[in-house]
Coordinates of C-alpha atoms in Angstrom, one line a residue:
Chain A
X22 CA 124.1 70.7 138.3
X23 CA 126.1 74.0 137.9
X24 CA 125.7 75.3 133.9
X25 CA 127.7 78.4 132.3
X26 CA 125.0 80.4 130.6
X27 CA 127.2 81.7 128.4
X28 CA 125.6 85.4 128.0
X29 CA 124.6 86.0 131.6
X30 CA 128.9 85.5 132.3
X31 CA 128.0 83.1 135.5
X32 CA 127.3 79.8 136.3
X33 CA 123.3 78.4 138.1
X34 CA 121.9 75.5 139.1
X35 CA 119.8 74.4 136.2
X36 CA 117.8 72.1 138.6
X37 CA 116.5 75.4 140.4
X38 CA 116.1 76.9 137.8
X39 CA 114.0 74.3 136.1
X40 CA 112.6 74.0 139.2
X41 CA 111.7 78.1 140.3
X42 CA 110.5 78.0 135.7
X43 CA 108.1 75.2 137.0
X44 CA 106.7 77.0 140.0
X45 CA 106.2 80.2 138.4
X46 CA 104.5 78.3 135.5
X47 CA 102.5 76.3 137.9
X48 CA 100.8 80.2 139.3
X49 CA 100.3 81.0 135.0
X50 CA 98.3 77.7 134.9
X51 CA 96.7 78.4 138.1
X52 CA 95.9 82.0 137.5
X53 CA 96.1 82.4 133.8
X54 CA 98.9 84.8 134.7
X55 CA 102.0 85.8 132.5
X56 CA 104.5 84.9 134.7
X57 CA 106.9 87.3 133.7
X58 CA 106.8 89.9 136.3
X59 CA 107.4 87.3 139.3
X60 CA 109.8 85.1 137.4
X61 CA 112.2 88.2 136.0
X62 CA 112.0 89.0 139.8
X63 CA 113.4 86.5 141.1
X64 CA 115.5 86.4 138.6
X65 CA 117.2 89.5 139.7
X66 CA 117.2 87.6 143.6
X67 CA 119.3 84.8 142.5
X68 CA 122.1 87.2 140.7
X69 CA 121.2 87.3 136.8
X70 CA 122.0 90.8 135.5
X71 CA 118.9 92.4 135.5
X72 CA 119.4 92.9 131.8
X73 CA 119.8 89.6 131.1
X74 CA 116.8 88.5 133.2
X75 CA 114.4 91.3 131.4
X76 CA 115.5 90.4 127.8
X77 CA 116.2 86.6 128.0
X78 CA 112.7 86.6 130.2
X79 CA 110.9 88.1 126.5
X80 CA 112.3 85.1 125.2
X81 CA 110.2 82.7 127.2
X82 CA 106.8 85.2 127.6
X83 CA 106.8 84.3 123.4
X84 CA 107.0 80.6 124.1
X85 CA 104.3 80.6 126.9
X86 CA 101.8 83.3 124.9
X87 CA 102.4 81.0 122.0
X88 CA 101.4 77.8 123.4
X89 CA 98.1 79.8 125.3
X90 CA 97.3 81.8 122.1
X91 CA 96.7 78.6 120.5
X92 CA 93.2 77.7 122.8
X93 CA 91.8 80.8 122.1
X94 CA 92.8 81.1 118.5
X95 CA 90.8 77.3 118.4
X96 CA 88.2 78.7 120.1
X97 CA 87.8 82.0 118.2
X98 CA 88.8 84.5 120.6
X99 CA 91.2 86.3 119.3
X100 CA 90.2 90.1 117.5
X101 CA 92.7 90.3 114.8
X102 CA 91.7 93.5 113.6
X103 CA 92.3 94.7 117.4
X104 CA 95.1 92.8 118.2
X105 CA 97.1 94.4 115.1
X106 CA 96.1 97.7 116.4
X107 CA 97.7 97.3 119.8
X108 CA 100.3 95.6 117.9
X109 CA 101.4 98.6 116.3
X110 CA 101.8 101.0 118.6
X111 CA 102.7 98.0 121.0
X112 CA 105.7 97.0 118.4
X113 CA 106.7 101.3 118.6
X114 CA 106.2 100.9 122.5
X115 CA 108.7 98.6 122.6
X116 CA 111.0 99.6 120.2
X117 CA 111.1 102.9 122.5
X118 CA 111.6 100.8 125.6
X119 CA 114.6 98.9 124.7
X120 CA 116.5 102.4 123.0
X121 CA 115.2 103.7 127.1
X122 CA 116.6 100.6 128.3
X123 CA 120.4 100.8 126.4
X124 CA 120.7 104.7 127.5
X125 CA 119.2 103.9 131.0
X126 CA 122.3 101.2 131.8
X127 CA 125.0 103.2 129.9
X128 CA 124.4 105.4 132.6
X129 CA 123.9 103.1 135.4
X130 CA 120.3 103.7 136.2
X131 CA 118.7 100.5 134.5
X132 CA 118.8 98.9 137.5
X133 CA 116.8 101.2 139.7
X134 CA 114.2 101.6 136.6
X135 CA 113.4 98.6 136.6
X136 CA 113.1 97.9 140.3
X137 CA 111.2 101.0 141.2
X138 CA 108.9 100.0 137.9
X139 CA 107.8 96.7 139.9
X140 CA 107.4 98.0 143.1
X141 CA 105.2 100.6 141.6
X142 CA 103.5 97.7 139.2
X143 CA 103.6 94.9 141.5
X144 CA 102.2 97.2 144.6
X145 CA 99.5 98.1 142.5
X146 CA 98.6 95.1 141.5
X147 CA 98.4 93.2 144.4
X148 CA 96.6 96.1 145.7
X149 CA 93.9 95.6 143.9
X150 CA 94.3 91.6 143.3
X151 CA 93.8 91.1 147.5
X152 CA 90.8 93.9 147.7
X153 CA 89.1 92.4 144.8
X154 CA 89.3 88.6 145.5
X155 CA 88.8 89.7 149.5
X156 CA 85.4 90.9 147.8
X157 CA 84.6 88.3 145.5
X158 CA 85.3 85.7 148.8
X159 CA 82.9 88.0 150.7
X160 CA 80.1 88.3 147.6
X161 CA 80.6 84.3 147.5
X162 CA 79.5 84.1 150.8
X163 CA 76.0 86.5 151.1
X164 CA 75.5 85.9 147.2
X165 CA 73.6 88.2 144.6
X166 CA 75.0 91.2 143.4
X167 CA 73.6 94.2 141.3
X168 CA 73.8 94.2 137.0
X169 CA 76.4 96.7 135.6
X170 CA 75.5 98.9 132.7
X171 CA 76.2 97.7 128.7
X172 CA 77.8 100.7 128.1
X173 CA 78.8 104.8 129.1
X174 CA 79.4 107.4 126.8
X175 CA 82.6 109.5 127.6
X176 CA 85.4 111.9 126.0
X177 CA 87.1 108.4 124.8
X178 CA 84.0 108.3 122.4
X179 CA 84.6 112.4 120.7
X180 CA 88.4 111.0 119.6
X181 CA 88.6 111.0 115.6
X182 CA 90.1 107.9 113.2
X183 CA 86.5 106.0 114.2
X184 CA 86.9 101.8 113.5
X185 CA 84.8 99.1 113.7
X186 CA 85.9 96.4 116.0
X187 CA 83.3 93.5 114.4
X188 CA 84.6 91.2 117.4
X189 CA 84.7 93.6 120.3
X190 CA 81.7 94.7 119.1
X191 CA 83.0 98.2 118.8
X192 CA 83.0 101.2 117.3
X193 CA 86.2 103.8 118.8
X194 CA 88.8 104.9 117.9
X195 CA 91.9 103.4 116.5
X196 CA 94.1 106.0 118.0
X197 CA 93.0 104.8 121.5
X198 CA 94.5 100.8 121.4
X199 CA 97.6 102.3 119.3
X200 CA 98.1 104.3 122.6
X201 CA 97.6 101.2 124.8
X202 CA 99.4 99.1 123.0
X203 CA 102.6 101.9 123.1
X204 CA 102.3 102.3 126.2
X205 CA 102.5 98.3 127.4
X206 CA 105.8 98.2 124.9
X207 CA 107.3 100.5 126.9
X208 CA 106.1 98.7 129.9
X209 CA 107.2 95.2 128.8
X210 CA 110.5 96.6 127.0
X211 CA 111.8 98.1 130.3
X212 CA 110.5 95.1 132.9
X213 CA 110.4 92.3 130.7
X214 CA 107.1 91.4 131.4
X215 CA 104.5 90.4 128.4
X216 CA 102.7 93.6 130.0
X217 CA 98.9 91.2 130.3
X218 CA 98.6 92.6 133.8
X219 CA 98.4 96.6 132.3
X220 CA 96.7 95.3 129.0
X221 CA 93.9 93.1 130.4
X222 CA 92.4 96.6 132.8
X223 CA 92.7 98.9 130.1
X224 CA 90.9 96.1 127.3
X225 CA 88.1 95.9 129.8
X226 CA 87.8 99.0 131.6
X227 CA 89.5 101.6 128.9
X228 CA 88.3 99.9 125.8
X229 CA 85.0 98.1 127.0
X230 CA 85.7 95.4 125.3
X231 CA 83.6 91.7 126.1
X232 CA 85.8 89.7 128.5
X233 CA 85.7 86.3 126.5
X234 CA 88.1 88.1 123.4
X235 CA 90.2 90.1 126.2
X236 CA 92.8 87.1 127.2
X237 CA 93.3 85.7 123.6
X238 CA 93.4 89.4 122.0
X239 CA 96.0 90.5 124.4
X240 CA 98.2 87.0 124.4
X241 CA 98.2 87.9 120.9
X242 CA 99.5 91.2 120.8
X243 CA 102.4 89.9 123.5
X244 CA 103.5 87.6 121.3
X245 CA 104.0 89.7 118.1
X246 CA 105.3 92.6 121.1
X247 CA 108.1 90.2 122.5
X248 CA 109.5 88.9 119.4
X249 CA 110.5 92.6 118.7
X250 CA 111.4 92.7 122.3
X251 CA 113.9 89.8 122.1
X252 CA 115.6 90.7 118.7
X253 CA 115.9 94.6 119.7
X254 CA 117.1 93.4 122.6
X255 CA 119.7 90.7 121.0
X256 CA 120.5 93.4 118.4
X257 CA 121.3 96.3 121.0
X258 CA 122.1 94.9 124.3
X259 CA 122.9 91.6 123.4
X260 CA 121.5 90.7 126.8
X261 CA 119.2 87.1 125.3
X262 CA 120.8 84.3 127.2
X263 CA 118.4 81.0 124.9
X264 CA 120.7 79.1 127.5
X265 CA 118.7 79.7 130.4
X266 CA 115.6 80.8 128.3
X267 CA 115.7 77.1 127.5
X268 CA 115.6 76.1 130.8
X269 CA 113.3 78.7 131.7
X270 CA 111.2 76.9 129.0
X271 CA 111.6 73.6 130.1
X272 CA 110.6 74.4 133.9
X273 CA 107.3 76.4 132.9
X274 CA 105.8 74.0 130.3
X275 CA 105.6 71.0 133.0
X276 CA 104.6 73.6 135.7
X277 CA 101.7 74.9 133.3
X278 CA 100.5 71.1 133.0
X279 CA 100.8 70.2 136.7
X280 CA 99.0 74.2 137.5
X281 CA 96.0 73.6 135.1
X282 CA 95.3 70.6 136.6
X283 CA 95.9 71.7 140.1
X284 CA 93.8 74.8 140.1
X285 CA 90.9 73.1 138.8
X286 CA 90.7 71.4 142.3
X287 CA 91.0 74.5 144.3
X288 CA 88.4 77.5 145.3
X289 CA 89.7 80.1 143.2
X290 CA 89.0 83.0 145.3
X291 CA 91.9 81.9 148.3
X292 CA 94.2 81.3 145.6
X293 CA 93.6 84.8 144.3
X294 CA 94.3 86.0 147.9
X295 CA 97.7 84.3 147.9
X296 CA 98.6 85.0 144.5
X297 CA 98.1 88.6 145.6
X298 CA 100.4 88.7 149.1
X299 CA 102.9 86.7 146.5
X300 CA 102.7 89.3 144.7
X301 CA 103.0 92.0 147.9
X302 CA 106.2 90.1 148.7
X303 CA 108.2 90.7 145.9
X304 CA 106.8 93.9 145.6
X305 CA 108.4 94.8 149.5
X306 CA 111.4 92.8 149.3
X307 CA 112.3 94.9 146.0
X308 CA 111.2 98.5 147.7
X309 CA 112.7 97.5 150.7
X310 CA 116.4 96.8 149.1
X311 CA 115.7 100.1 147.2
X312 CA 115.7 102.1 150.5
X313 CA 117.1 100.2 153.3
X314 CA 121.4 101.6 153.5
X315 CA 123.0 98.9 151.3
X316 CA 126.3 97.7 153.9
X317 CA 128.4 99.0 150.6
X318 CA 127.4 102.4 149.1
X319 CA 129.8 101.5 146.5
X320 CA 129.5 99.4 143.5
X321 CA 130.7 97.6 140.1
X322 CA 129.3 99.0 137.8
X323 CA 127.5 96.7 135.7
X324 CA 128.4 96.8 131.4
X325 CA 129.5 100.5 130.1
X326 CA 132.9 98.9 130.2
Chain D
X4 CA 193.7 104.6 128.2
X5 CA 194.3 101.3 130.4
X6 CA 192.7 103.6 133.4
X7 CA 190.1 104.5 131.0
X8 CA 189.6 101.2 129.6
X9 CA 189.3 100.2 133.7
X10 CA 186.8 103.0 134.3
X11 CA 184.7 102.7 132.0
X12 CA 184.1 98.5 133.1
X13 CA 183.4 99.3 136.7
X14 CA 180.7 102.0 135.2
X15 CA 179.0 99.5 133.3
X16 CA 179.1 97.0 136.4
X17 CA 177.6 99.7 138.7
X18 CA 174.8 100.1 135.5
X19 CA 174.3 96.3 135.7
X20 CA 174.0 96.1 139.3
X21 CA 171.6 99.4 140.0
X22 CA 169.5 97.2 137.0
X23 CA 169.6 93.8 139.0
X24 CA 169.1 95.5 141.9
X25 CA 166.1 97.0 140.4
X26 CA 164.6 94.7 138.1
X27 CA 163.6 91.9 139.8
X28 CA 161.4 90.1 137.5
X29 CA 164.2 89.9 133.9
X30 CA 167.4 88.7 135.7
X31 CA 168.3 85.6 137.9
X32 CA 165.5 83.7 136.0
X33 CA 168.0 80.4 137.4
X34 CA 166.4 80.9 140.9
X35 CA 162.9 79.8 140.7
X36 CA 161.8 77.2 137.9
X37 CA 158.0 77.3 138.2
X38 CA 154.7 75.9 135.8
X39 CA 151.0 75.8 135.7
X40 CA 149.4 72.3 136.5
X41 CA 147.7 73.3 132.7
X42 CA 148.4 77.1 130.3
X43 CA 144.5 76.9 129.6
X44 CA 141.3 77.1 131.1
X45 CA 138.7 76.2 128.6
X46 CA 135.2 78.0 130.2
X47 CA 132.7 75.1 128.7
X48 CA 129.2 74.4 129.5
X49 CA 129.3 72.7 132.7
X50 CA 131.4 75.0 134.1
X51 CA 131.4 76.1 138.4
X52 CA 134.9 77.3 138.8
X53 CA 138.8 75.6 138.8
X54 CA 141.6 74.8 140.8
X55 CA 145.4 75.4 138.7
X56 CA 148.4 74.1 141.0
X57 CA 151.3 76.7 140.5
X58 CA 154.6 75.2 141.6
X59 CA 158.1 75.0 140.6
X60 CA 161.3 74.3 142.5
X61 CA 163.8 77.2 144.5
X62 CA 168.1 77.3 144.4
X63 CA 168.7 75.0 147.1
X64 CA 171.5 77.1 148.5
X65 CA 170.1 79.7 151.2
X66 CA 166.8 78.1 151.0
X67 CA 166.0 78.9 154.8
X68 CA 166.0 82.4 154.4
X69 CA 164.5 83.0 150.8
X70 CA 160.6 83.2 150.2
X71 CA 158.8 82.9 147.4
X72 CA 155.8 84.9 146.4
X73 CA 153.1 84.2 143.5
X74 CA 151.2 86.5 141.8
X75 CA 148.1 86.2 138.8
X76 CA 147.4 89.0 137.7
X77 CA 144.3 89.2 134.5
X78 CA 144.0 90.8 131.8
X79 CA 143.7 94.4 131.9
X80 CA 140.0 96.2 131.8
X81 CA 138.4 99.4 132.7
X82 CA 136.3 98.6 135.7
X83 CA 134.0 101.3 136.7
X84 CA 132.4 101.9 140.7
X85 CA 129.5 103.5 141.2
X86 CA 128.1 105.0 144.6
X87 CA 125.1 104.9 146.1
X88 CA 123.9 108.6 146.9
X89 CA 120.5 108.8 149.4
X90 CA 117.7 111.1 147.5
X91 CA 114.3 111.5 148.2
X92 CA 114.5 108.2 150.4
X93 CA 116.1 105.9 147.1
X94 CA 119.2 105.0 146.5
X95 CA 120.1 105.8 143.7
X96 CA 123.9 105.8 142.0
X97 CA 125.3 109.2 141.5
X98 CA 129.2 109.6 141.6
X99 CA 131.7 107.0 139.5
X100 CA 134.7 106.1 138.7
X101 CA 136.6 104.6 136.0
X102 CA 139.6 102.4 136.3
X103 CA 141.5 102.7 132.7
X104 CA 143.5 99.9 133.6
X105 CA 143.2 97.4 136.4
X106 CA 143.6 93.6 136.2
X107 CA 139.6 91.9 135.7
X108 CA 141.5 89.7 138.6
X109 CA 144.2 89.3 140.7
X110 CA 145.3 87.1 143.0
X111 CA 148.8 87.5 145.3
X112 CA 150.2 84.2 147.2
X113 CA 153.3 83.9 149.4
X114 CA 154.8 81.7 152.4
X115 CA 154.4 84.9 154.8
X116 CA 153.2 87.9 155.0
X117 CA 154.3 90.9 152.0
X118 CA 155.7 93.2 154.0
X119 CA 157.6 90.7 156.4
X120 CA 159.2 89.7 152.8
X121 CA 160.1 93.1 150.7
X122 CA 159.7 96.7 151.3
X123 CA 156.9 98.3 150.3
X124 CA 159.0 100.5 147.6
X125 CA 159.8 97.2 146.2
X126 CA 156.7 95.4 146.0
X127 CA 155.0 98.4 144.9
X128 CA 157.5 99.1 141.6
X129 CA 156.8 95.8 141.0
X130 CA 153.1 95.5 141.6
X131 CA 153.1 92.6 144.1
X132 CA 149.7 92.6 146.3
X133 CA 146.2 94.2 146.0
X134 CA 147.1 97.1 148.5
X135 CA 150.3 98.0 146.0
X136 CA 148.5 97.8 142.4
X137 CA 148.9 100.8 139.9
X138 CA 145.0 101.5 140.0
X139 CA 144.7 104.8 138.4
X140 CA 141.6 105.9 137.9
X141 CA 140.2 107.9 135.0
X142 CA 139.8 111.1 136.8
X143 CA 142.4 113.5 138.0
X144 CA 140.6 116.1 139.8
X145 CA 139.9 113.7 142.8
X146 CA 142.1 114.5 145.8
X147 CA 144.4 112.2 146.7
X148 CA 141.9 111.1 149.5
X149 CA 138.9 110.7 147.5
X150 CA 141.3 108.3 145.2
X151 CA 141.9 106.1 147.4
X152 CA 138.7 105.8 149.0
X153 CA 137.9 105.3 145.3
X154 CA 140.7 102.6 145.0
X155 CA 139.2 101.1 148.2
X156 CA 135.7 100.7 147.1
X157 CA 137.1 99.0 143.6
X158 CA 139.7 96.0 145.8
X159 CA 136.5 95.5 148.4
X160 CA 134.0 95.3 145.7
X161 CA 136.3 92.6 143.2
X162 CA 137.2 90.8 146.8
X163 CA 133.7 90.7 147.6
X164 CA 133.8 89.2 144.2
X165 CA 136.0 86.7 144.2
X166 CA 138.2 87.9 142.0
X167 CA 141.1 89.8 143.8
X168 CA 142.8 87.9 146.8
X169 CA 146.0 87.2 148.8
X170 CA 146.5 84.6 150.3
X171 CA 148.9 84.8 152.7
X172 CA 150.9 81.4 154.3
X173 CA 149.8 79.9 151.4
X174 CA 152.5 78.8 149.0
X175 CA 154.0 76.0 151.1
X176 CA 157.4 75.0 150.7
X177 CA 157.3 70.6 150.2
X178 CA 161.5 70.5 150.7
X179 CA 164.0 73.3 150.9
X180 CA 163.3 73.0 147.3
X181 CA 159.9 72.0 146.4
X182 CA 156.6 75.1 146.3
X183 CA 153.0 74.7 145.8
X184 CA 150.2 76.6 146.0
X185 CA 146.7 76.4 144.6
X186 CA 145.3 78.8 142.7
X187 CA 141.1 78.4 142.5
X188 CA 139.2 80.7 139.3
X189 CA 135.4 80.9 140.4
X190 CA 132.7 80.3 137.9
X191 CA 132.8 84.0 137.3
X192 CA 136.4 84.5 136.0
X193 CA 136.4 86.9 133.3
X194 CA 138.1 85.7 129.9
X195 CA 141.4 86.4 128.6
X196 CA 145.3 86.3 129.1
X197 CA 146.6 86.0 132.6
X198 CA 150.3 86.6 133.9
X199 CA 151.7 84.4 136.3
X200 CA 154.8 85.1 138.5
X201 CA 156.9 83.9 140.3
X202 CA 159.6 85.8 143.0
X203 CA 161.9 84.8 145.2
X204 CA 162.8 86.8 147.7
X205 CA 166.3 87.0 150.3
X206 CA 166.6 90.0 152.8
X207 CA 164.3 92.5 151.1
X208 CA 165.9 92.1 147.7
X209 CA 164.5 90.3 144.8
X210 CA 166.1 87.3 143.6
X211 CA 164.2 85.1 141.0
X212 CA 161.6 85.5 139.2
X213 CA 160.0 84.1 136.1
X214 CA 156.5 84.5 134.7
X215 CA 154.4 82.9 132.2
X216 CA 151.2 83.6 130.9
X217 CA 147.8 81.5 131.8
X218 CA 145.2 81.5 129.3
X219 CA 141.0 81.7 130.1
X220 CA 138.3 81.7 127.8
X221 CA 135.2 80.2 126.8
X222 CA 135.1 76.8 125.2
X223 CA 132.3 74.4 123.1
X224 CA 128.9 75.2 122.6
X225 CA 128.8 78.4 125.4
X226 CA 131.5 80.2 122.9
X227 CA 129.6 79.5 119.9
X228 CA 126.7 80.9 121.5
X229 CA 128.6 84.1 123.0
X230 CA 130.0 84.7 119.6
X231 CA 127.3 84.3 117.6
X232 CA 124.7 86.6 119.5
X233 CA 127.5 89.6 119.4
X234 CA 129.1 88.4 115.7
X235 CA 125.5 88.5 114.3
X236 CA 123.1 89.6 117.1
X237 CA 119.9 90.1 114.6
X238 CA 120.3 86.5 113.6
X239 CA 121.2 85.4 117.0
X240 CA 117.5 87.2 117.9
X241 CA 115.2 85.8 115.2
X242 CA 116.7 82.5 116.0
X243 CA 116.2 83.0 119.9
X244 CA 112.2 84.0 118.6
X245 CA 111.9 80.3 116.2
X246 CA 113.2 78.9 119.3
X247 CA 110.4 80.1 121.2
X248 CA 107.8 79.9 118.7
X249 CA 108.2 76.2 118.4
X250 CA 108.5 75.2 121.9
X251 CA 105.4 77.5 122.3
X252 CA 103.6 75.5 120.0
X253 CA 105.0 72.2 121.0
X254 CA 104.2 72.6 124.7
X255 CA 100.3 73.4 123.3
X256 CA 99.8 70.1 121.2
X257 CA 101.6 67.5 124.0
X258 CA 99.4 69.5 126.7
X259 CA 96.4 68.9 124.6
X260 CA 96.6 65.3 124.1
X261 CA 97.5 64.4 127.4

């Protein structure tokens, strides 16, 4: 049951890895989330060096995003123009992110920064999800609701380099998606996530894109950014473990199929509360590890030798 | 003239005696003859650690008074140790020390506790036993106390990673001549050329020694992947991406049909 991971330089139980891949795949299938933000910390917990976990998960996200984007593509729910601008930003951001990752690695601070990013982002997302899903659950009980305004004008609409995005029904500055793409690219490279959890809300609330094209367009961007991260990490840090990646892939494919079937039969709001609690659980575990005094203050330096 | 030659001879003998006394590795090799159950440990895809049998025979004369020590020293590596400090409530790596030539693996086995077999001076000069390894950090600014604290930290962490170990009492005498011990190499064993040293000690004197190499290296598919990832990293990255795209594509269509 043991398999040696040539890049991580350790042996793992491959049934465990496929199982974890499947478990996260089920969640992705049920909630339509990428799952990178759960898989990468789980890989930390089982002892995979963070640098390898982050890079390998990026490769894994390429696969899950390709399979995810195809359905949206066939329904015409991808705004290619918007996707390309986001991708240009994402390319620059992720390239910068990988360089930053290298610098942090040589300073011995990469674990800390990765984990801090996780604590912050998982805390925010988990908290927001919990509040939102509890509200939605309540609202469902006493139905009804008020209509939102279709469009609001802010300073954002005053930026230069305006472009027309027909599919998104928007006429906005290209700088905005470029900047969002860049920011998400940096996060994606450092955390080993697709960044959908930042990209999707940014597209809805900052850009004002219609929800129907948001998921397809974000997956479109994530594919290209993760391709860039994988190649850059492989080139700069040699931390992409293809054996680990394949195991996660097998698990993920099985899990996503199961998840989509299970998800359609269960109540969405309660499930979302469950997911929110899981995200907060991972956040708290990572946070406590940073705050509680370690049993040995000294540790072996990873890499850099 | 005759007298002079005699002095010279005595002098030569004295030098020889001193050499013998202080260089235990190279002399009296005949007192111990040993071998390993395998000289090459391949790390293959299914590797999850392995055992190597270290065995041999000692000269049966006075064998009751002799002790056997077996050491396994991994390739020298530079190992960095980091120390955490609490900054704003969070434990952050602050100081670090680099040990430029610490063995990446070390194990010592003996018939009895090392300090009962030989004096610290002898053990230190031959670097036998974890506490007697010559571990010098690259920083001369450390005071001896601090230097020792970092050395202990290195030893403690390497022991926790199962890379430094001493199994005292684990060399078994099968008769008055034959001895054996088992070396366990864990799944995270570093690759490289190891040196296995066999010593016999009598009355605090090293009387026999033999050493031989043990090679640990990646083999099979894993080795090929590792080499490829380091030799042509860009191409490796591109191939990883292509595999992922194809897998994603395939899984979408497989999913749609079912």
